[in-house]
GROMACS .gro file of N, CA and C in nm:
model
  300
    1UNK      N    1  -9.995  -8.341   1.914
    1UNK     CA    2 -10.092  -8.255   1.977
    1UNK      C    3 -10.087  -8.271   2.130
    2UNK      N    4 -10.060  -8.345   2.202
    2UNK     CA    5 -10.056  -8.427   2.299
    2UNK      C    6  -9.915  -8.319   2.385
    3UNK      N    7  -9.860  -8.368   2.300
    3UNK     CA    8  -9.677  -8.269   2.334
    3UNK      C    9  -9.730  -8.175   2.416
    4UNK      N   10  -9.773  -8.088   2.284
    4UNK     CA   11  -9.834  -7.951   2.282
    4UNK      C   12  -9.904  -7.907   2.390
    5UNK      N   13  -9.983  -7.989   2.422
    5UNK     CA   14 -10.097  -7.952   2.532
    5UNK      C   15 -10.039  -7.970   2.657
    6UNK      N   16  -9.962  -8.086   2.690
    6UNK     CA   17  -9.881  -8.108   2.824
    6UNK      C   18  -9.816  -7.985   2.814
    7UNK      N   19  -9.705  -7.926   2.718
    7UNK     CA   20  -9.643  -7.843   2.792
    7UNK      C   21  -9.702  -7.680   2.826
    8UNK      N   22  -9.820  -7.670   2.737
    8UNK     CA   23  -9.921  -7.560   2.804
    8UNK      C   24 -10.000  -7.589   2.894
    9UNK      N   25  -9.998  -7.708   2.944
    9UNK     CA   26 -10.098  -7.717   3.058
    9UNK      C   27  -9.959  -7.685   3.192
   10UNK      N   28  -9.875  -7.731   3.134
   10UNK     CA   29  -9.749  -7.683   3.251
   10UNK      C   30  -9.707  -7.584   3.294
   11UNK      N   31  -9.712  -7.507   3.166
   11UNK     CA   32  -9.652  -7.359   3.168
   11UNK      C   33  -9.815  -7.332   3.257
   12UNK      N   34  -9.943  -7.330   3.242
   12UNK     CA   35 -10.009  -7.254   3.309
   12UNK      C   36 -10.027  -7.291   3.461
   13UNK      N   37  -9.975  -7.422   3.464
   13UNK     CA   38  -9.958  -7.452   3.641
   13UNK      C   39  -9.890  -7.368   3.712
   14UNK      N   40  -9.751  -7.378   3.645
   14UNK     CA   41  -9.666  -7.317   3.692
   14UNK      C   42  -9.707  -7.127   3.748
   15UNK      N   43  -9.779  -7.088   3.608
   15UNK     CA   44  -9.809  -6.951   3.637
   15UNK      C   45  -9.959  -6.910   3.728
   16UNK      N   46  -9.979  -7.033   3.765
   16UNK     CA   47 -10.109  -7.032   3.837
   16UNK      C   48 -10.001  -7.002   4.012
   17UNK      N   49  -9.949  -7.109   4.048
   17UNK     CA   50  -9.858  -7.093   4.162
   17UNK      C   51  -9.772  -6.953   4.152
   18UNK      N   52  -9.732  -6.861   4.028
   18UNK     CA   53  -9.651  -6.772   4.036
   18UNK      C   54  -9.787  -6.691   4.100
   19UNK      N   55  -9.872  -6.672   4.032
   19UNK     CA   56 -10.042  -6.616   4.086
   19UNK      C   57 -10.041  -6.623   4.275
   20UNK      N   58 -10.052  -6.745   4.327
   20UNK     CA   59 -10.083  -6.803   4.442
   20UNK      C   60  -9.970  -6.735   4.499
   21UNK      N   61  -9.836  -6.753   4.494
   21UNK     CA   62  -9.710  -6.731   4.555
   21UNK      C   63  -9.724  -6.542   4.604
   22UNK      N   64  -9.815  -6.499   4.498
   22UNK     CA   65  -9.769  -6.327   4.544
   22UNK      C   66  -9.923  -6.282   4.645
   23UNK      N   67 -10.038  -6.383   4.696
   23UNK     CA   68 -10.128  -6.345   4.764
   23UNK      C   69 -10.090  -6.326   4.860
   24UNK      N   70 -10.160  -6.252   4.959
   24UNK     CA   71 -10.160  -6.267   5.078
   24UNK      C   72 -10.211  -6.400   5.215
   25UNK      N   73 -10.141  -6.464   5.269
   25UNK     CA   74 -10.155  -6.561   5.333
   25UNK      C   75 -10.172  -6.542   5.490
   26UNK      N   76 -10.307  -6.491   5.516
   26UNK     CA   77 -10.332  -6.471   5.652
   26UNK      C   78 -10.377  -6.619   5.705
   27UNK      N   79 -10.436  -6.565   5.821
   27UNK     CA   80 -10.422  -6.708   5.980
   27UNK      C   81 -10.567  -6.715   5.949
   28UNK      N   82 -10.623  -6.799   5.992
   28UNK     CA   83 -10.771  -6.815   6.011
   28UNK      C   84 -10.810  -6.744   6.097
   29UNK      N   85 -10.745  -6.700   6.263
   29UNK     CA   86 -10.769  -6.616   6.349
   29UNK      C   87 -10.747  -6.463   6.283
   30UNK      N   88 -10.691  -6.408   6.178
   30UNK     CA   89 -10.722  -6.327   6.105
   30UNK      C   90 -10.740  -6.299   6.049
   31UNK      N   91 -10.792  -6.410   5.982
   31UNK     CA   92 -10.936  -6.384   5.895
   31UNK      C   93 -11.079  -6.352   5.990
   32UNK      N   94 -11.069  -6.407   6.072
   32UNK     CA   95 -11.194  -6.417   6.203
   32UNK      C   96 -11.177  -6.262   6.221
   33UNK      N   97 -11.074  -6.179   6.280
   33UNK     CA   98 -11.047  -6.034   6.337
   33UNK      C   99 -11.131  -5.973   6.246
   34UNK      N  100 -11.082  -6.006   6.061
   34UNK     CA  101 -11.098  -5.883   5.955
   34UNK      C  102 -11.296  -5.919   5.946
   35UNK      N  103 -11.338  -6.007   5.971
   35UNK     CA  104 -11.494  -6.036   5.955
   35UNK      C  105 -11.553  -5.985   6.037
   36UNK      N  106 -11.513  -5.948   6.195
   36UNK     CA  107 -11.632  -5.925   6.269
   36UNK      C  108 -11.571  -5.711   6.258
   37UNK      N  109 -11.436  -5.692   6.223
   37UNK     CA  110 -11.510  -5.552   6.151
   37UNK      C  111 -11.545  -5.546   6.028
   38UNK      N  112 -11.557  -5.585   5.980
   38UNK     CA  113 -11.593  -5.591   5.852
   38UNK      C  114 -11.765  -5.563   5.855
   39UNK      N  115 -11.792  -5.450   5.748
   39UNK     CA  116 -11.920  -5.396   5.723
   39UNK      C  117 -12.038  -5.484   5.653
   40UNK      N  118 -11.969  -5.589   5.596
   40UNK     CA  119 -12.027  -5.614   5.474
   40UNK      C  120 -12.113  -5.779   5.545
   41UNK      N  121 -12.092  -5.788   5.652
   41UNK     CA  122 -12.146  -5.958   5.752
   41UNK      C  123 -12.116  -6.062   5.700
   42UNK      N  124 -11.986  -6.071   5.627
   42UNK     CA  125 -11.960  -6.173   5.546
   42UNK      C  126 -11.887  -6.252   5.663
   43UNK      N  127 -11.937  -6.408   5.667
   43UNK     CA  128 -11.882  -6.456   5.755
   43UNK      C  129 -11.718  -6.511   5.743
   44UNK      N  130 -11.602  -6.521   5.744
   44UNK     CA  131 -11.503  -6.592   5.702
   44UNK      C  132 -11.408  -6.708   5.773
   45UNK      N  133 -11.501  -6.811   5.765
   45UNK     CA  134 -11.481  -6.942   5.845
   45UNK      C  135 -11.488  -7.021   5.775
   46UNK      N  136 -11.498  -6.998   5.614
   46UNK     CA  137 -11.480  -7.142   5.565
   46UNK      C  138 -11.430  -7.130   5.422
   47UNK      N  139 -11.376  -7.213   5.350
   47UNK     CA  140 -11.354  -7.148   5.219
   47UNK      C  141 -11.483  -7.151   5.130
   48UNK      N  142 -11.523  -7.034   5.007
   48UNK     CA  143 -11.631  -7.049   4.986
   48UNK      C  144 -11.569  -7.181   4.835
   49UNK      N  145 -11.483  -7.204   4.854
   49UNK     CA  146 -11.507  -7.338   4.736
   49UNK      C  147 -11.523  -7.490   4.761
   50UNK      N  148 -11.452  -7.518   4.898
   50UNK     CA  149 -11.449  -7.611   4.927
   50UNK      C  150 -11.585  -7.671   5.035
   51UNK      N  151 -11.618  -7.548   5.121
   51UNK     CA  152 -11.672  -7.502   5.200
   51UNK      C  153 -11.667  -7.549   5.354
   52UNK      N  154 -11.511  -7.615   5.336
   52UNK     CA  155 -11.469  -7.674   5.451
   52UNK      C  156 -11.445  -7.542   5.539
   53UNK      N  157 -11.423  -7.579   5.693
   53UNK     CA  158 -11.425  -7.437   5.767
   53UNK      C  159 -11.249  -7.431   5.808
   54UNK      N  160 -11.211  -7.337   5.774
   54UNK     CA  161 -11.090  -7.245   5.780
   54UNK      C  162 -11.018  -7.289   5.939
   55UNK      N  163 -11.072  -7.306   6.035
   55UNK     CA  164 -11.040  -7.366   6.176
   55UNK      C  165 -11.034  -7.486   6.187
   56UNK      N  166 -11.065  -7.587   6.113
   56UNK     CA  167 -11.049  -7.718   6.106
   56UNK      C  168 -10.971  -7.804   6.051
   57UNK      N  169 -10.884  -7.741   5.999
   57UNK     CA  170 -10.748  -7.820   5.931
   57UNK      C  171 -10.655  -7.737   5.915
   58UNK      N  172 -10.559  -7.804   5.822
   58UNK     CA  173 -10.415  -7.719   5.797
   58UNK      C  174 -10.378  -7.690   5.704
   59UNK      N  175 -10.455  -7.657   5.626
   59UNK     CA  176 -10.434  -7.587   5.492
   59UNK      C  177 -10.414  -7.452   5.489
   60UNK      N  178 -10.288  -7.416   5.373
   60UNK     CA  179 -10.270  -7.313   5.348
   60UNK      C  180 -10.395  -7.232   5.314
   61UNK      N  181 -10.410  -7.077   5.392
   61UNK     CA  182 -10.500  -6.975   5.342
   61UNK      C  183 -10.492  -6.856   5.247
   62UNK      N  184 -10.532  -6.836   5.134
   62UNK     CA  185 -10.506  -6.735   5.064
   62UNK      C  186 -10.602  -6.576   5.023
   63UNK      N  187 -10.560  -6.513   5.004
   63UNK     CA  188 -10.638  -6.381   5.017
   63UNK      C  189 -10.668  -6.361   4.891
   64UNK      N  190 -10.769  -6.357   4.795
   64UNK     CA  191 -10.758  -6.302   4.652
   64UNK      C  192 -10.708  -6.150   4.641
   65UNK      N  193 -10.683  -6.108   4.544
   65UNK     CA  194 -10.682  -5.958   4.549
   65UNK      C  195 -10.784  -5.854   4.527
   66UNK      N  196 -10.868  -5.890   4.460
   66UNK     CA  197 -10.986  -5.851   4.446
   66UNK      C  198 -11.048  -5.761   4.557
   67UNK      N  199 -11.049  -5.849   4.663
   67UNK     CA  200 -11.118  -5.816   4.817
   67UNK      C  201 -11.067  -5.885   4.935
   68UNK      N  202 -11.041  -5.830   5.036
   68UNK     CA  203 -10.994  -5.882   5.161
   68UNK      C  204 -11.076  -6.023   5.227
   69UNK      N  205 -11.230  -5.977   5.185
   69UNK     CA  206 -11.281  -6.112   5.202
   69UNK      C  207 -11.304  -6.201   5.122
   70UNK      N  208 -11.227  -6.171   5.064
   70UNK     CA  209 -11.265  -6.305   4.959
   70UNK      C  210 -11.124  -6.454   4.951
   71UNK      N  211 -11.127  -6.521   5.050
   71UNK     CA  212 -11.017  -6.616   5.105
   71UNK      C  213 -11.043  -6.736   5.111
   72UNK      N  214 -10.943  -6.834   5.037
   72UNK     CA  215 -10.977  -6.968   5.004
   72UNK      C  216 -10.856  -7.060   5.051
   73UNK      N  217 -10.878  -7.207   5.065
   73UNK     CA  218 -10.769  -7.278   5.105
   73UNK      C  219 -10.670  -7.244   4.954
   74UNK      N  220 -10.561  -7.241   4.921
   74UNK     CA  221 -10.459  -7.249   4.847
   74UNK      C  222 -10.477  -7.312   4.820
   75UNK      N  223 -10.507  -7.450   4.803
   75UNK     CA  224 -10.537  -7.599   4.736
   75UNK      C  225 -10.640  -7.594   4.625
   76UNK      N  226 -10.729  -7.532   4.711
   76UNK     CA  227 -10.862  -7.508   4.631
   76UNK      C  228 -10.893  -7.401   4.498
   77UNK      N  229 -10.827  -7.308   4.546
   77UNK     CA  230 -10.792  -7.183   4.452
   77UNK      C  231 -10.682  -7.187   4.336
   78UNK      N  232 -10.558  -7.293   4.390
   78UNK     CA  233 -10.516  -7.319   4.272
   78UNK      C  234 -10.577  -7.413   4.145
   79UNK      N  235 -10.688  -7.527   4.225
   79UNK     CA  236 -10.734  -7.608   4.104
   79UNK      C  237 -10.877  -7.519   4.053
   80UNK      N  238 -10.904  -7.423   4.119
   80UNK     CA  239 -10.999  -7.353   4.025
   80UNK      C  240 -10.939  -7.236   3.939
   81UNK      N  241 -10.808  -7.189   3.946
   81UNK     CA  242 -10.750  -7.063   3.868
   81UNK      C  243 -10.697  -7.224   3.735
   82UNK      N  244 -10.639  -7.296   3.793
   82UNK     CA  245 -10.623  -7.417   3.655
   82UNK      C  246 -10.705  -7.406   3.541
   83UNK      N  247 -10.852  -7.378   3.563
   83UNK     CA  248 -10.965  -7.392   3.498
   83UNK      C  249 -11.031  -7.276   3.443
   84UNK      N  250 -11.032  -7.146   3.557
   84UNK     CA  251 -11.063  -7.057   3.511
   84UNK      C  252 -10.997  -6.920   3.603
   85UNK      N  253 -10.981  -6.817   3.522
   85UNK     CA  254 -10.853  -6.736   3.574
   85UNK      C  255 -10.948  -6.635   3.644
   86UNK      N  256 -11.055  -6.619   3.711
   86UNK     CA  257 -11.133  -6.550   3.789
   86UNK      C  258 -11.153  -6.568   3.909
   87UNK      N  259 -11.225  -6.472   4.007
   87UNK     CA  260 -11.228  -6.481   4.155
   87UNK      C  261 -11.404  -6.570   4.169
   88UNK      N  262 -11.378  -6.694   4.220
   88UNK     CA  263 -11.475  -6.796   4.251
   88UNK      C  264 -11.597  -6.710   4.313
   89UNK      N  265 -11.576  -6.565   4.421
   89UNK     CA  266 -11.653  -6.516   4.447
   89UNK      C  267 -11.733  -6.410   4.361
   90UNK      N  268 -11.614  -6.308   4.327
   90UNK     CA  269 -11.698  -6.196   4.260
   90UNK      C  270 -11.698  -6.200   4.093
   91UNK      N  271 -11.608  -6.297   4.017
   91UNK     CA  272 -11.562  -6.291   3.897
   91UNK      C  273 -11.449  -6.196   3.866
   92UNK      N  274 -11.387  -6.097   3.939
   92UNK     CA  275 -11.262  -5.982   3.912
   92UNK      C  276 -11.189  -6.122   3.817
   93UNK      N  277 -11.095  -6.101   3.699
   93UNK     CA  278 -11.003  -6.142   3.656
   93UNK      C  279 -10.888  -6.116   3.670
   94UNK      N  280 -10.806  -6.250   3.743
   94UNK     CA  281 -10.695  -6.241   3.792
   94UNK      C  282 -10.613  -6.249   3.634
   95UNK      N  283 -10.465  -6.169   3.624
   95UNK     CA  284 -10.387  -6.205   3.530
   95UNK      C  285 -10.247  -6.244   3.531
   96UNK      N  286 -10.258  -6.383   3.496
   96UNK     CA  287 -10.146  -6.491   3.488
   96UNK      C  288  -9.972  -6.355   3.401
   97UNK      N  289  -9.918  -6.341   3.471
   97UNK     CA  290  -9.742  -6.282   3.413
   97UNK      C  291  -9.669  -6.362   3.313
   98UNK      N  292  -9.654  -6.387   3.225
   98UNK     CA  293  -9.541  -6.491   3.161
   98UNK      C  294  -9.438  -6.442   3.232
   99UNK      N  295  -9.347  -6.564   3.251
   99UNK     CA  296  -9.226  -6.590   3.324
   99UNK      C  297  -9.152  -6.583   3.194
  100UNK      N  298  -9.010  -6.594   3.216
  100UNK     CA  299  -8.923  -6.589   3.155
  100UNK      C  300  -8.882  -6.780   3.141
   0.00000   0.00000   0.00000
């Protein structure tokens, strides 16, 4: 059972990063541009999972698809798609591709 589970917990890593690999990866300075036009006053300076601020380190940034504002460190977004295959902000369901 053990087998079993390692190599589905692998296969879904893997397809979690195939997930991550096709976002969009903007700058923190444009993420800053797309917020202050942005209609909706959503601030985007920090990730909303970690809630560390987006200007303060060097972590990769990722764009969900869902919505332009909705952007998380890559670190963070991959160990929450691990767990659950939805957008941390709005719930949209992201869907994992089987690879070959």
């Amino acid at each position: 059972m053990t087998l079993i589970h390692n190599v589905a917990s692998a296969r879904r890593k893997r397809r979690v990063q195939e997930l991550l690999d096709c976002m969009t990866n903007p700058t923190a300075s444009q993420l800053s541009s797309l917020s202050a036009d942005s209609l909706t006053g959503v601030s985007l300076s920090e990730c909303s999972i970690c809630l560390d601020n987006f200007f303060d380190n060097k972590h990769i940034i990722v764009q969900a698809p869902c919505h332009p504002t909705h952007a998380f460190h890559w670190i963070c977004l991959q160990d929450w798609l691990e767990g659950r295959l939805d957008c941390p902000m709005c719930r949209a369901q992201f869907i994992l591709h089987h690879s070959s």
